[in-house]
Amino acid sequence: QVHLVESGGGSVQAGGSLRLSCLASGFTTSRNCVGWFRQAPGKEREGVAAIYTDGDSTYYADSVKGRFTISQDNVKNTVYLQMISLKPDDTATYYCAADHPKGGRCPSWSGLGEGYDNWGQGTQVTVSS
């Protein structure tokens, strides 16, 4: 019922930029919860950023704060992750996850994102030195 497709990944040099997109179908991003997560080889998945409901509530991991920006386009029903000043440590597969608010609150964006029921297939980001 809910389908998420990530795009925009690629290979860049350190200091470069990418914009990831998460296109949602069967789901209205402006009324729900969307998080970006990433997983590097051999490491656990970690929350990167989240945007909740009307877009006024955004959250970022300390490791990306000031470099990544999450936003949404309600017309396109798409959530973006603008990534600048990329570092090799940002190399990972990036996933978007979405869910409806539950009990008036969104699932926790930090950590594994285990509270999110809908996930995309991921897009690879590789940052070289």
Tab-separated table of N, CA and C in Angstrom, residues 8-105:
chain	number	residue	atom	x	y	z
A	8	GLY	N	19.015	9.386	-6.308
A	8	GLY	CA	19.934	10.495	-6.152
A	8	GLY	C	21.300	10.135	-5.616
A	9	GLY	N	21.500	8.893	-5.236
A	9	GLY	CA	22.799	8.485	-4.747
A	9	GLY	C	23.827	8.455	-5.863
A	10	GLY	N	25.073	8.334	-5.468
A	10	GLY	CA	26.149	8.293	-6.431
A	10	GLY	C	27.483	8.373	-5.742
A	11	SER	N	28.513	8.557	-6.539
A	11	SER	CA	29.880	8.666	-6.041
A	11	SER	C	30.372	10.093	-6.204
A	12	VAL	N	30.875	10.652	-5.125
A	12	VAL	CA	31.385	12.017	-5.140
A	12	VAL	C	32.681	12.076	-4.350
A	13	GLN	N	33.428	13.121	-4.581
A	13	GLN	CA	34.620	13.374	-3.802
A	13	GLN	C	34.262	14.076	-2.500
A	14	ALA	N	35.121	13.936	-1.520
A	14	ALA	CA	34.921	14.638	-0.260
A	14	ALA	C	34.724	16.125	-0.512
A	15	GLY	N	33.753	16.688	0.177
A	15	GLY	CA	33.401	18.074	-0.024
A	15	GLY	C	32.307	18.296	-1.047
A	16	GLY	N	31.933	17.253	-1.745
A	16	GLY	CA	30.905	17.359	-2.751
A	16	GLY	C	29.510	17.325	-2.168
A	17	SER	N	28.528	17.360	-3.059
A	17	SER	CA	27.127	17.429	-2.655
A	17	SER	C	26.287	16.437	-3.435
A	18	LEU	N	25.229	15.987	-2.803
A	18	LEU	CA	24.213	15.156	-3.432
A	18	LEU	C	22.860	15.514	-2.842
A	19	ARG	N	21.828	15.304	-3.620
A	19	ARG	CA	20.479	15.435	-3.105
A	19	ARG	C	19.738	14.126	-3.326
A	20	LEU	N	19.331	13.529	-2.235
A	20	LEU	CA	18.570	12.296	-2.286
A	20	LEU	C	17.083	12.608	-2.290
A	21	SER	N	16.335	11.779	-2.996
A	21	SER	CA	14.894	11.942	-3.072
A	21	SER	C	14.209	10.669	-2.614
A	22	CYS	N	13.094	10.843	-1.957
A	22	CYS	CA	12.251	9.730	-1.544
A	22	CYS	C	10.852	10.003	-2.054
A	23	LEU	N	10.484	9.310	-3.103
A	23	LEU	CA	9.163	9.467	-3.699
A	23	LEU	C	8.209	8.475	-3.054
A	24	ALA	N	7.127	8.980	-2.524
A	24	ALA	CA	6.162	8.151	-1.828
A	24	ALA	C	4.883	8.002	-2.640
A	25	SER	N	4.335	6.813	-2.631
A	25	SER	CA	3.034	6.552	-3.222
A	25	SER	C	2.182	5.817	-2.202
A	26	GLY	N	0.881	6.027	-2.286
A	26	GLY	CA	-0.012	5.466	-1.290
A	26	GLY	C	0.208	6.078	0.081
A	27	PHE	N	0.686	7.299	0.088
A	27	PHE	CA	1.144	7.926	1.319
A	27	PHE	C	1.289	9.414	1.061
A	28	THR	N	0.859	10.211	1.990
A	28	THR	CA	0.993	11.660	1.879
A	28	THR	C	2.067	12.124	2.849
A	29	THR	N	3.180	12.565	2.309
A	29	THR	CA	4.313	12.905	3.158
A	29	THR	C	4.010	14.046	4.111
A	30	SER	N	3.197	14.978	3.680
A	30	SER	CA	2.928	16.151	4.494
A	30	SER	C	2.100	15.839	5.731
A	31	ARG	N	1.487	14.686	5.772
A	31	ARG	CA	0.646	14.318	6.904
A	31	ARG	C	1.232	13.180	7.720
A	32	ASN	N	2.447	12.833	7.446
A	32	ASN	CA	3.018	11.663	8.085
A	32	ASN	C	4.460	11.911	8.539
A	33	CYS	N	5.148	10.844	8.820
A	33	CYS	CA	6.494	10.889	9.372
A	33	CYS	C	7.453	10.239	8.385
A	34	VAL	N	8.530	10.922	8.069
A	34	VAL	CA	9.528	10.384	7.156
A	34	VAL	C	10.908	10.578	7.759
A	35	GLY	N	11.680	9.520	7.746
A	35	GLY	CA	13.044	9.581	8.234
A	35	GLY	C	14.020	9.068	7.200
A	36	TRP	N	15.220	9.598	7.254
A	36	TRP	CA	16.331	9.093	6.458
A	36	TRP	C	17.273	8.334	7.374
A	37	PHE	N	17.670	7.170	6.928
A	37	PHE	CA	18.587	6.317	7.668
A	37	PHE	C	19.711	5.893	6.741
A	38	ARG	N	20.799	5.472	7.322
A	38	ARG	CA	21.904	4.981	6.512
A	38	ARG	C	22.560	3.799	7.204
A	39	GLN	N	23.163	2.962	6.395
A	39	GLN	CA	23.861	1.810	6.922
A	39	GLN	C	25.129	1.576	6.112
A	40	ALA	N	26.252	1.624	6.800
A	40	ALA	CA	27.534	1.338	6.193
A	40	ALA	C	27.845	-0.141	6.366
A	41	PRO	N	28.675	-0.704	5.498
A	41	PRO	CA	29.017	-2.118	5.620
A	41	PRO	C	29.575	-2.451	6.997
A	42	GLY	N	29.042	-3.494	7.603
A	42	GLY	CA	29.509	-3.941	8.897
A	42	GLY	C	29.025	-3.123	10.070
A	43	LYS	N	28.167	-2.154	9.827
A	43	LYS	CA	27.668	-1.310	10.897
A	43	LYS	C	26.151	-1.349	10.951
A	44	GLU	N	25.629	-0.977	12.098
A	44	GLU	CA	24.189	-0.907	12.262
A	44	GLU	C	23.614	0.289	11.527
A	45	ARG	N	22.370	0.166	11.179
A	45	ARG	CA	21.657	1.279	10.598
A	45	ARG	C	21.506	2.386	11.633
A	46	GLU	N	21.593	3.614	11.183
A	46	GLU	CA	21.467	4.746	12.074
A	46	GLU	C	20.591	5.820	11.449
A	47	GLY	N	19.878	6.505	12.305
A	47	GLY	CA	19.055	7.599	11.846
A	47	GLY	C	19.896	8.804	11.465
A	48	VAL	N	19.511	9.461	10.398
A	48	VAL	CA	20.226	10.622	9.886
A	48	VAL	C	19.417	11.895	10.075
A	49	ALA	N	18.171	11.853	9.653
A	49	ALA	CA	17.317	13.027	9.717
A	49	ALA	C	15.872	12.588	9.631
A	50	ALA	N	14.983	13.459	10.055
A	50	ALA	CA	13.557	13.159	9.986
A	50	ALA	C	12.781	14.443	9.809
A	51	ILE	N	11.625	14.300	9.193
A	51	ILE	CA	10.702	15.411	9.049
A	51	ILE	C	9.315	14.884	9.367
A	52	TYR	N	8.601	15.634	10.185
A	52	TYR	CA	7.332	15.174	10.703
A	52	TYR	C	6.181	16.035	10.230
A	53	THR	N	5.160	15.387	9.798
A	53	THR	CA	3.854	15.953	9.436
A	53	THR	C	3.980	17.184	8.545
A	54	ASP	N	3.778	18.362	9.105
A	54	ASP	CA	3.699	19.574	8.293
A	54	ASP	C	5.054	20.144	7.879
A	55	GLY	N	6.124	19.497	8.252
A	55	GLY	CA	7.444	19.941	7.863
A	55	GLY	C	8.098	20.919	8.808
A	56	ASP	N	7.375	21.341	9.823
A	56	ASP	CA	7.942	22.289	10.773
A	56	ASP	C	8.866	21.631	11.778
A	57	SER	N	8.739	20.334	11.950
A	57	SER	CA	9.568	19.603	12.893
A	57	SER	C	10.594	18.786	12.125
A	58	THR	N	11.840	19.164	12.237
A	58	THR	CA	12.931	18.437	11.598
A	58	THR	C	13.979	18.090	12.633
A	59	TYR	N	14.688	17.004	12.382
A	59	TYR	CA	15.667	16.492	13.327
A	59	TYR	C	16.867	15.963	12.560
A	60	TYR	N	18.034	16.071	13.184
A	60	TYR	CA	19.274	15.654	12.547
A	60	TYR	C	20.191	14.985	13.549
A	61	ALA	N	20.899	13.993	13.071
A	61	ALA	CA	21.962	13.422	13.864
A	61	ALA	C	23.096	14.429	13.997
A	62	ASP	N	23.789	14.376	15.112
A	62	ASP	CA	24.876	15.318	15.337
A	62	ASP	C	25.939	15.236	14.246
A	63	SER	N	26.142	14.057	13.702
A	63	SER	CA	27.189	13.864	12.717
A	63	SER	C	26.911	14.565	11.388
A	64	VAL	N	25.656	14.912	11.137
A	64	VAL	CA	25.309	15.544	9.870
A	64	VAL	C	24.734	16.935	10.042
A	65	LYS	N	24.515	17.352	11.247
A	65	LYS	CA	23.915	18.654	11.502
A	65	LYS	C	24.774	19.763	10.906
A	66	GLY	N	24.129	20.661	10.203
A	66	GLY	CA	24.833	21.735	9.534
A	66	GLY	C	25.268	21.409	8.130
A	67	ARG	N	25.207	20.133	7.761
A	67	ARG	CA	25.601	19.710	6.419
A	67	ARG	C	24.441	19.128	5.625
A	68	PHE	N	23.517	18.482	6.302
A	68	PHE	CA	22.371	17.861	5.643
A	68	PHE	C	21.114	18.652	5.958
A	69	THR	N	20.228	18.708	4.997
A	69	THR	CA	18.950	19.372	5.179
A	69	THR	C	17.838	18.493	4.638
A	70	ILE	N	16.844	18.224	5.454
A	70	ILE	CA	15.697	17.448	5.024
A	70	ILE	C	14.555	18.407	4.708
A	71	SER	N	13.846	18.118	3.643
A	71	SER	CA	12.743	18.968	3.226
A	71	SER	C	11.727	18.124	2.478
A	72	GLN	N	10.586	18.712	2.196
A	72	GLN	CA	9.562	17.988	1.465
A	72	GLN	C	8.891	18.882	0.449
A	73	ASP	N	8.459	18.263	-0.623
A	73	ASP	CA	7.697	18.920	-1.664
A	73	ASP	C	6.325	18.264	-1.660
A	74	ASN	N	5.339	18.980	-1.179
A	74	ASN	CA	4.014	18.399	-1.033
A	74	ASN	C	3.339	18.124	-2.371
A	75	VAL	N	3.673	18.903	-3.382
A	75	VAL	CA	3.089	18.687	-4.697
A	75	VAL	C	3.599	17.380	-5.291
A	76	LYS	N	4.888	17.148	-5.171
A	76	LYS	CA	5.496	15.934	-5.706
A	76	LYS	C	5.419	14.762	-4.749
A	77	ASN	N	4.965	15.011	-3.530
A	77	ASN	CA	4.895	13.968	-2.510
A	77	ASN	C	6.261	13.307	-2.337
A	78	THR	N	7.260	14.145	-2.204
A	78	THR	CA	8.638	13.694	-2.147
A	78	THR	C	9.355	14.358	-0.982
A	79	VAL	N	10.173	13.592	-0.310
A	79	VAL	CA	11.039	14.103	0.741
A	79	VAL	C	12.473	14.057	0.252
A	80	TYR	N	13.210	15.112	0.507
A	80	TYR	CA	14.570	15.236	0.033
A	80	TYR	C	15.557	15.249	1.187
A	81	LEU	N	16.754	14.851	0.882
A	81	LEU	CA	17.867	15.021	1.796
A	81	LEU	C	18.998	15.682	1.025
A	82	GLN	N	19.176	16.968	1.251
A	82	GLN	CA	20.265	17.711	0.627
A	82	GLN	C	21.517	17.520	1.458
A	83	MET	N	22.551	17.035	0.827
A	83	MET	CA	23.782	16.687	1.512
A	83	MET	C	24.917	17.511	0.918
A	84	ILE	N	25.575	18.294	1.746
A	84	ILE	CA	26.720	19.079	1.316
A	84	ILE	C	27.914	18.747	2.196
A	85	SER	N	29.077	19.183	1.744
A	85	SER	CA	30.312	18.948	2.493
A	85	SER	C	30.446	17.488	2.896
A	86	LEU	N	30.226	16.620	1.950
A	86	LEU	CA	30.233	15.190	2.235
A	86	LEU	C	31.617	14.710	2.645
A	87	LYS	N	31.611	13.758	3.546
A	87	LYS	CA	32.824	13.175	4.079
A	87	LYS	C	32.859	11.689	3.760
A	88	PRO	N	34.037	11.091	3.742
A	88	PRO	CA	34.097	9.644	3.533
A	88	PRO	C	33.255	8.854	4.525
A	89	ASP	N	33.124	9.351	5.747
A	89	ASP	CA	32.308	8.664	6.748
A	89	ASP	C	30.822	8.676	6.410
A	90	ASP	N	30.423	9.488	5.461
A	90	ASP	CA	29.035	9.497	5.016
A	90	ASP	C	28.728	8.359	4.057
A	91	THR	N	29.733	7.635	3.637
A	91	THR	CA	29.532	6.524	2.718
A	91	THR	C	28.635	5.472	3.352
A	92	ALA	N	27.550	5.161	2.687
A	92	ALA	CA	26.576	4.209	3.208
A	92	ALA	C	25.460	4.044	2.194
A	93	THR	N	24.621	3.069	2.451
A	93	THR	CA	23.360	2.971	1.746
A	93	THR	C	22.331	3.777	2.531
A	94	TYR	N	21.659	4.664	1.846
A	94	TYR	CA	20.697	5.543	2.486
A	94	TYR	C	19.282	5.074	2.180
A	95	TYR	N	18.473	5.008	3.214
A	95	TYR	CA	17.100	4.556	3.115
A	95	TYR	C	16.156	5.632	3.627
A	96	CYS	N	15.013	5.721	3.018
A	96	CYS	CA	13.956	6.499	3.626
A	96	CYS	C	12.928	5.551	4.225
A	97	ALA	N	12.321	5.988	5.278
A	97	ALA	CA	11.306	5.222	5.970
A	97	ALA	C	10.153	6.142	6.317
A	98	ALA	N	8.962	5.600	6.296
A	98	ALA	CA	7.788	6.417	6.536
A	98	ALA	C	6.746	5.649	7.318
A	99	ASP	N	5.938	6.398	8.037
A	99	ASP	CA	4.855	5.794	8.780
A	99	ASP	C	3.882	6.883	9.190
A	100	HIS	N	2.721	6.449	9.595
A	100	HIS	CA	1.723	7.364	10.116
A	100	HIS	C	2.032	7.680	11.569
A	101	PRO	N	1.648	8.848	12.025
A	101	PRO	CA	1.759	9.099	13.461
A	101	PRO	C	0.946	8.085	14.234
A	102	LYS	N	1.474	7.668	15.335
A	102	LYS	CA	0.813	6.697	16.185
A	102	LYS	C	0.645	7.305	17.566
A	103	GLY	N	-0.598	7.377	17.977
A	103	GLY	CA	-0.864	8.032	19.236
A	103	GLY	C	-0.491	9.499	19.213
A	104	GLY	N	-0.549	10.097	18.034
A	104	GLY	CA	-0.218	11.507	17.899
A	104	GLY	C	1.260	11.797	17.776
A	105	ARG	N	2.090	10.776	17.740
A	105	ARG	CA	3.529	10.966	17.646
A	105	ARG	C	4.126	10.105	16.542
